[in-house]
Amino acid sequence: MDWFGSGRALLARVRSDASCSCCNVVAKRDSHEVKLGHFLGPDLGLPIVFGSPLKPTRSMATSNRAKAIRLIFAIALALVCGCDLVPKTARPLPMPEIEQPPANLPAQLHQRNWRGELGQGSCAHASLVSHLRWLNLFDMGERWRATYGDGEWESRIRQRLDAAGLDYSYTLKADPRFLDWASDTRRGAILWWKPGHCCTFMGWVEGADGRQYAAILDNNRPGYWEFTERQQFVRLWAGYGGFALSVHGDPASSMPYKSYEII
């Protein structure tokens, strides 16, 4: 009678009175005694019991391989990133002053007024080109510069903006809240400023005296800001017609700054 069966089945039936040594296993099954020489060894061609220390199973080998891969990866990561044994401390740096004016277009991008085909100044178009550049609409600004010129009025410039597919907001009543919005969003605006002239509103700035001033870019004088106290500005603006318009674009981000240092 064959009492071997599978190694797993046989071990499952070994009674508590079974004895074993380092090289022999004696098992009793009913009244029959079977002596298995080197039962767990590979020489007899018997199946190795799952989890046997004599031969790793597939899952054990896979686990060991995964551990080795993780160890190699950790060593490689340390070599790439470096291992600085000297502790470092970061110290925060003060935030710089708020950029002024809010629409701080670089001087190199200020559009100068030009004379159109009719011999007229193109102040409204020059103001709009600077405004579009600040809103990162450079291609639109260049197309506008190449397409339009000469004098302009508020209804026609809005029609041309509509034709170009640009969204915008505007006022005809010299509403200072409109300029507050244009300054807070850092978009700026174009507006009627000075007799028969159009300029670019770059936002409100705080003066040394604690009062607000309008920062204006005059296309007849690019590279400079002109400042007028808020109340006086609103009063004069209303006298010049009270028109202002701001395109719905994304303004340039604030200037980057270093927020901390290592000590």
mmCIF file of C-alpha atoms in Angstrom, residues 2-260:
data_model
loop_
_atom_site.group_PDB
_atom_site.id
_atom_site.type_symbol
_atom_site.label_atom_id
_atom_site.label_comp_id
_atom_site.label_asym_id
_atom_site.label_seq_id
_atom_site.Cartn_x
_atom_site.Cartn_y
_atom_site.Cartn_z
ATOM 1 C CA ASP A 2 1.279 3.463 -0.918
ATOM 2 C CA TRP A 3 1.284 5.675 2.131
ATOM 3 C CA PHE A 4 3.180 8.551 0.567
ATOM 4 C CA GLY A 5 0.521 10.558 -1.270
ATOM 5 C CA SER A 6 1.592 14.151 -1.557
ATOM 6 C CA GLY A 7 4.008 15.625 0.911
ATOM 7 C CA ARG A 8 1.435 18.212 1.975
ATOM 8 C CA ALA A 9 -1.307 15.636 2.590
ATOM 9 C CA LEU A 10 0.998 13.359 4.543
ATOM 10 C CA LEU A 11 2.249 16.055 6.869
ATOM 11 C CA ALA A 12 -1.299 17.107 7.526
ATOM 12 C CA ARG A 13 -2.109 13.666 8.891
ATOM 13 C CA VAL A 14 0.989 13.185 11.059
ATOM 14 C CA ARG A 15 -0.178 12.655 14.620
ATOM 15 C CA SER A 16 1.197 14.330 17.673
ATOM 16 C CA ASP A 17 3.276 11.254 18.530
ATOM 17 C CA ALA A 18 5.357 11.624 15.338
ATOM 18 C CA SER A 19 9.047 12.109 15.940
ATOM 19 C CA CYS A 20 11.730 13.564 13.714
ATOM 20 C CA SER A 21 15.430 14.135 13.666
ATOM 21 C CA CYS A 22 17.579 16.295 11.484
ATOM 22 C CA CYS A 23 17.606 13.635 8.740
ATOM 23 C CA ASN A 24 14.702 11.242 9.439
ATOM 24 C CA VAL A 25 10.978 11.566 9.931
ATOM 25 C CA VAL A 26 8.925 8.774 11.525
ATOM 26 C CA ALA A 27 5.170 9.049 11.161
ATOM 27 C CA LYS A 28 2.422 6.714 12.359
ATOM 28 C CA ARG A 29 -0.723 6.356 10.330
ATOM 29 C CA ASP A 30 -3.183 4.043 11.953
ATOM 30 C CA SER A 31 -1.119 0.917 12.777
ATOM 31 C CA HIS A 32 1.414 1.349 10.008
ATOM 32 C CA GLU A 33 4.782 2.947 10.486
ATOM 33 C CA VAL A 34 6.532 4.629 7.637
ATOM 34 C CA LYS A 35 10.105 5.827 7.846
ATOM 35 C CA LEU A 36 10.925 8.612 5.457
ATOM 36 C CA GLY A 37 14.626 9.144 4.935
ATOM 37 C CA HIS A 38 15.355 12.756 4.159
ATOM 38 C CA PHE A 39 11.678 13.329 3.431
ATOM 39 C CA LEU A 40 12.137 17.023 2.874
ATOM 40 C CA GLY A 41 15.189 16.645 0.668
ATOM 41 C CA PRO A 42 15.057 16.979 -3.095
ATOM 42 C CA ASP A 43 16.887 13.682 -3.727
ATOM 43 C CA LEU A 44 13.740 11.531 -3.543
ATOM 44 C CA GLY A 45 11.921 13.669 -6.057
ATOM 45 C CA LEU A 46 9.138 14.311 -3.563
ATOM 46 C CA PRO A 47 7.187 17.566 -3.649
ATOM 47 C CA ILE A 48 8.690 20.281 -1.481
ATOM 48 C CA VAL A 49 6.309 21.473 1.227
ATOM 49 C CA PHE A 50 5.088 25.064 0.765
ATOM 50 C CA GLY A 51 7.301 27.359 2.771
ATOM 51 C CA SER A 52 10.105 24.846 3.174
ATOM 52 C CA PRO A 53 13.377 26.502 4.213
ATOM 53 C CA LEU A 54 15.285 24.098 1.978
ATOM 54 C CA LYS A 55 13.972 25.643 -1.224
ATOM 55 C CA PRO A 56 12.332 29.083 -1.460
ATOM 56 C CA THR A 57 8.883 29.111 -2.982
ATOM 57 C CA ARG A 58 7.956 31.383 -5.917
ATOM 58 C CA SER A 59 6.277 33.956 -3.628
ATOM 59 C CA MET A 60 9.307 34.073 -1.347
ATOM 60 C CA ALA A 61 11.647 34.586 -4.300
ATOM 61 C CA THR A 62 9.428 37.349 -5.654
ATOM 62 C CA SER A 63 9.362 39.060 -2.262
ATOM 63 C CA ASN A 64 13.149 38.913 -1.962
ATOM 64 C CA ARG A 65 13.535 40.279 -5.476
ATOM 65 C CA ALA A 66 11.199 43.191 -4.676
ATOM 66 C CA LYS A 67 13.191 43.994 -1.537
ATOM 67 C CA ALA A 68 16.408 44.002 -3.535
ATOM 68 C CA ILE A 69 14.900 46.333 -6.128
ATOM 69 C CA ARG A 70 13.726 48.732 -3.415
ATOM 70 C CA LEU A 71 17.183 48.731 -1.842
ATOM 71 C CA ILE A 72 18.870 49.467 -5.184
ATOM 72 C CA PHE A 73 16.376 52.251 -5.880
ATOM 73 C CA ALA A 74 17.011 53.850 -2.469
ATOM 74 C CA ILE A 75 20.784 53.777 -3.021
ATOM 75 C CA ALA A 76 20.428 55.280 -6.504
ATOM 76 C CA LEU A 77 18.128 58.000 -5.170
ATOM 77 C CA ALA A 78 20.637 58.916 -2.481
ATOM 78 C CA LEU A 79 23.416 59.123 -5.066
ATOM 79 C CA VAL A 80 21.364 61.345 -7.371
ATOM 80 C CA CYS A 81 19.925 63.664 -4.731
ATOM 81 C CA GLY A 82 22.977 63.746 -2.548
ATOM 82 C CA CYS A 83 23.112 63.322 1.157
ATOM 83 C CA ASP A 84 23.899 66.490 3.036
ATOM 84 C CA LEU A 85 24.700 65.628 6.608
ATOM 85 C CA VAL A 86 24.878 69.261 7.697
ATOM 86 C CA PRO A 87 21.447 70.474 8.863
ATOM 87 C CA LYS A 88 20.227 73.681 7.265
ATOM 88 C CA THR A 89 17.780 76.264 8.480
ATOM 89 C CA ALA A 90 15.567 78.405 6.260
ATOM 90 C CA ARG A 91 14.850 81.980 7.244
ATOM 91 C CA PRO A 92 11.884 83.792 5.656
ATOM 92 C CA LEU A 93 12.623 87.051 3.889
ATOM 93 C CA PRO A 94 10.300 90.052 4.016
ATOM 94 C CA MET A 95 7.828 90.434 1.192
ATOM 95 C CA PRO A 96 8.786 93.247 -1.193
ATOM 96 C CA GLU A 97 6.610 96.292 -1.580
ATOM 97 C CA ILE A 98 3.564 95.943 -3.788
ATOM 98 C CA GLU A 99 4.417 96.567 -7.415
ATOM 99 C CA GLN A 100 3.367 100.008 -8.587
ATOM 100 C CA PRO A 101 1.610 100.848 -10.715
ATOM 101 C CA PRO A 102 -0.554 97.697 -10.775
ATOM 102 C CA ALA A 103 -0.314 97.503 -14.582
ATOM 103 C CA ASN A 104 3.452 97.875 -14.616
ATOM 104 C CA LEU A 105 4.115 97.539 -18.340
ATOM 105 C CA PRO A 106 7.870 97.615 -19.092
ATOM 106 C CA ALA A 107 9.024 100.745 -20.880
ATOM 107 C CA GLN A 108 10.214 98.681 -23.851
ATOM 108 C CA LEU A 109 6.572 97.763 -24.542
ATOM 109 C CA HIS A 110 5.141 101.278 -24.354
ATOM 110 C CA GLN A 111 3.563 102.054 -27.713
ATOM 111 C CA ARG A 112 4.310 105.507 -29.091
ATOM 112 C CA ASN A 113 1.622 107.427 -30.936
ATOM 113 C CA TRP A 114 1.855 107.361 -34.733
ATOM 114 C CA ARG A 115 0.358 109.285 -37.620
ATOM 115 C CA GLY A 116 -2.241 107.403 -39.641
ATOM 116 C CA GLU A 117 -3.028 107.445 -43.369
ATOM 117 C CA LEU A 118 -5.202 110.533 -42.923
ATOM 118 C CA GLY A 119 -2.394 112.352 -41.179
ATOM 119 C CA GLN A 120 -4.122 112.189 -37.816
ATOM 120 C CA GLY A 121 -2.725 110.994 -34.529
ATOM 121 C CA SER A 122 -3.593 107.438 -33.452
ATOM 122 C CA CYS A 123 -3.638 107.970 -29.691
ATOM 123 C CA ALA A 124 -6.621 105.680 -29.000
ATOM 124 C CA HIS A 125 -5.053 102.839 -30.971
ATOM 125 C CA ALA A 126 -1.619 103.381 -29.422
ATOM 126 C CA SER A 127 -3.187 103.315 -25.942
ATOM 127 C CA LEU A 128 -5.023 100.105 -26.798
ATOM 128 C CA VAL A 129 -1.879 98.430 -28.164
ATOM 129 C CA SER A 130 -0.049 99.078 -24.863
ATOM 130 C CA HIS A 131 -3.103 97.793 -22.986
ATOM 131 C CA LEU A 132 -3.203 94.590 -25.061
ATOM 132 C CA ARG A 133 0.493 93.971 -24.548
ATOM 133 C CA TRP A 134 0.062 94.172 -20.792
ATOM 134 C CA LEU A 135 -2.697 91.567 -21.086
ATOM 135 C CA ASN A 136 -0.353 89.201 -22.963
ATOM 136 C CA LEU A 137 -2.327 89.702 -26.177
ATOM 137 C CA PHE A 138 0.763 90.534 -28.193
ATOM 138 C CA ASP A 139 -0.428 89.102 -31.506
ATOM 139 C CA MET A 140 -3.695 91.000 -31.267
ATOM 140 C CA GLY A 141 -1.815 94.166 -30.399
ATOM 141 C CA GLU A 142 0.420 93.865 -33.456
ATOM 142 C CA ARG A 143 -2.525 93.157 -35.747
ATOM 143 C CA TRP A 144 -4.332 96.171 -34.323
ATOM 144 C CA ARG A 145 -1.255 98.311 -34.826
ATOM 145 C CA ALA A 146 -0.992 97.213 -38.474
ATOM 146 C CA THR A 147 -4.727 97.564 -39.221
ATOM 147 C CA TYR A 148 -5.981 100.751 -37.567
ATOM 148 C CA GLY A 149 -4.804 104.311 -37.235
ATOM 149 C CA ASP A 150 -5.896 107.957 -37.184
ATOM 150 C CA GLY A 151 -8.542 109.405 -34.881
ATOM 151 C CA GLU A 152 -11.119 107.256 -33.096
ATOM 152 C CA TRP A 153 -14.309 107.566 -31.057
ATOM 153 C CA GLU A 154 -15.678 105.300 -28.372
ATOM 154 C CA SER A 155 -18.525 103.683 -30.312
ATOM 155 C CA ARG A 156 -16.355 102.712 -33.275
ATOM 156 C CA ILE A 157 -13.517 101.333 -31.196
ATOM 157 C CA ARG A 158 -16.051 99.125 -29.413
ATOM 158 C CA GLN A 159 -17.387 97.945 -32.779
ATOM 159 C CA ARG A 160 -13.870 97.048 -33.857
ATOM 160 C CA LEU A 161 -13.244 95.193 -30.605
ATOM 161 C CA ASP A 162 -16.474 93.272 -31.162
ATOM 162 C CA ALA A 163 -15.326 92.365 -34.669
ATOM 163 C CA ALA A 164 -12.027 91.117 -33.238
ATOM 164 C CA GLY A 165 -13.884 88.887 -30.762
ATOM 165 C CA LEU A 166 -12.518 90.622 -27.667
ATOM 166 C CA ASP A 167 -14.578 90.884 -24.494
ATOM 167 C CA TYR A 168 -14.377 94.135 -22.567
ATOM 168 C CA SER A 169 -16.075 96.378 -20.036
ATOM 169 C CA TYR A 170 -16.463 100.139 -20.317
ATOM 170 C CA THR A 171 -18.025 103.230 -18.804
ATOM 171 C CA LEU A 172 -19.249 106.477 -20.335
ATOM 172 C CA LYS A 173 -19.968 108.242 -17.038
ATOM 173 C CA ALA A 174 -16.561 108.756 -15.437
ATOM 174 C CA ASP A 175 -17.435 106.193 -12.769
ATOM 175 C CA PRO A 176 -14.420 105.896 -10.446
ATOM 176 C CA ARG A 177 -15.579 102.418 -9.397
ATOM 177 C CA PHE A 178 -14.732 101.233 -12.895
ATOM 178 C CA LEU A 179 -11.168 102.442 -12.464
ATOM 179 C CA ASP A 180 -11.063 100.811 -9.019
ATOM 180 C CA TRP A 181 -11.971 97.503 -10.655
ATOM 181 C CA ALA A 182 -9.419 98.003 -13.443
ATOM 182 C CA SER A 183 -6.737 98.727 -10.845
ATOM 183 C CA ASP A 184 -7.675 95.903 -8.457
ATOM 184 C CA THR A 185 -7.619 93.329 -11.265
ATOM 185 C CA ARG A 186 -4.337 94.816 -12.540
ATOM 186 C CA ARG A 187 -5.798 95.041 -16.037
ATOM 187 C CA GLY A 188 -5.673 98.784 -16.444
ATOM 188 C CA ALA A 189 -7.760 100.567 -19.085
ATOM 189 C CA ILE A 190 -7.732 103.106 -21.886
ATOM 190 C CA LEU A 191 -9.574 106.387 -21.335
ATOM 191 C CA TRP A 192 -10.123 109.878 -22.605
ATOM 192 C CA TRP A 193 -7.498 111.992 -20.882
ATOM 193 C CA LYS A 194 -6.409 115.513 -21.758
ATOM 194 C CA PRO A 195 -8.261 117.493 -24.436
ATOM 195 C CA GLY A 196 -8.891 115.379 -27.539
ATOM 196 C CA HIS A 197 -6.525 112.689 -26.358
ATOM 197 C CA CYS A 198 -6.532 109.060 -25.192
ATOM 198 C CA CYS A 199 -4.097 107.525 -22.702
ATOM 199 C CA THR A 200 -3.630 104.256 -20.819
ATOM 200 C CA PHE A 201 -4.680 104.066 -17.162
ATOM 201 C CA MET A 202 -2.175 101.867 -15.299
ATOM 202 C CA GLY A 203 -3.947 101.846 -11.922
ATOM 203 C CA TRP A 204 -3.979 103.707 -8.621
ATOM 204 C CA VAL A 205 -0.782 104.156 -6.623
ATOM 205 C CA GLU A 206 -0.240 105.269 -3.043
ATOM 206 C CA GLY A 207 1.668 108.522 -2.698
ATOM 207 C CA ALA A 208 4.057 109.446 0.080
ATOM 208 C CA ASP A 209 1.337 111.728 1.437
ATOM 209 C CA GLY A 210 -1.045 108.774 1.852
ATOM 210 C CA ARG A 211 -3.306 109.836 -1.010
ATOM 211 C CA GLN A 212 -4.120 107.887 -4.165
ATOM 212 C CA TYR A 213 -2.828 108.942 -7.547
ATOM 213 C CA ALA A 214 -3.756 107.799 -11.036
ATOM 214 C CA ALA A 215 -0.777 106.434 -12.972
ATOM 215 C CA ILE A 216 -1.105 107.351 -16.655
ATOM 216 C CA LEU A 217 0.912 106.254 -19.687
ATOM 217 C CA ASP A 218 0.766 108.965 -22.337
ATOM 218 C CA ASN A 219 1.601 107.542 -25.774
ATOM 219 C CA ASN A 220 3.151 110.885 -26.700
ATOM 220 C CA ARG A 221 5.673 110.357 -23.901
ATOM 221 C CA PRO A 222 6.396 106.615 -23.596
ATOM 222 C CA GLY A 223 8.781 105.441 -20.921
ATOM 223 C CA TYR A 224 7.305 107.636 -18.167
ATOM 224 C CA TRP A 225 4.354 107.612 -15.772
ATOM 225 C CA GLU A 226 2.257 110.685 -15.135
ATOM 226 C CA PHE A 227 0.540 110.990 -11.747
ATOM 227 C CA THR A 228 -2.608 112.927 -10.862
ATOM 228 C CA GLU A 229 -4.306 112.967 -7.461
ATOM 229 C CA ARG A 230 -7.462 110.832 -7.439
ATOM 230 C CA GLN A 231 -10.165 113.447 -6.847
ATOM 231 C CA GLN A 232 -8.644 115.853 -9.312
ATOM 232 C CA PHE A 233 -8.218 113.056 -11.831
ATOM 233 C CA VAL A 234 -11.856 111.930 -11.659
ATOM 234 C CA ARG A 235 -13.070 115.510 -12.009
ATOM 235 C CA LEU A 236 -10.894 116.183 -15.060
ATOM 236 C CA TRP A 237 -11.683 112.789 -16.569
ATOM 237 C CA ALA A 238 -15.403 113.573 -16.443
ATOM 238 C CA GLY A 239 -14.704 116.844 -18.234
ATOM 239 C CA TYR A 240 -12.875 114.998 -21.016
ATOM 240 C CA GLY A 241 -15.877 112.748 -21.672
ATOM 241 C CA GLY A 242 -15.725 110.106 -18.930
ATOM 242 C CA PHE A 243 -15.021 107.186 -21.283
ATOM 243 C CA ALA A 244 -12.855 104.248 -20.191
ATOM 244 C CA LEU A 245 -12.563 100.694 -21.504
ATOM 245 C CA SER A 246 -10.782 97.585 -20.251
ATOM 246 C CA VAL A 247 -10.318 94.366 -22.218
ATOM 247 C CA HIS A 248 -10.952 91.106 -20.348
ATOM 248 C CA GLY A 249 -7.483 89.600 -20.537
ATOM 249 C CA ASP A 250 -5.010 88.035 -18.144
ATOM 250 C CA PRO A 251 -2.421 90.558 -16.984
ATOM 251 C CA ALA A 252 1.211 89.708 -16.543
ATOM 252 C CA SER A 253 2.055 88.043 -13.235
ATOM 253 C CA SER A 254 3.731 89.948 -10.438
ATOM 254 C CA MET A 255 7.507 90.109 -10.369
ATOM 255 C CA PRO A 256 9.029 87.004 -8.688
ATOM 256 C CA TYR A 257 10.974 87.483 -5.480
ATOM 257 C CA LYS A 258 13.046 85.401 -3.073
ATOM 258 C CA SER A 259 10.912 84.442 -0.101
ATOM 259 C CA TYR A 260 13.572 82.711 2.051
#
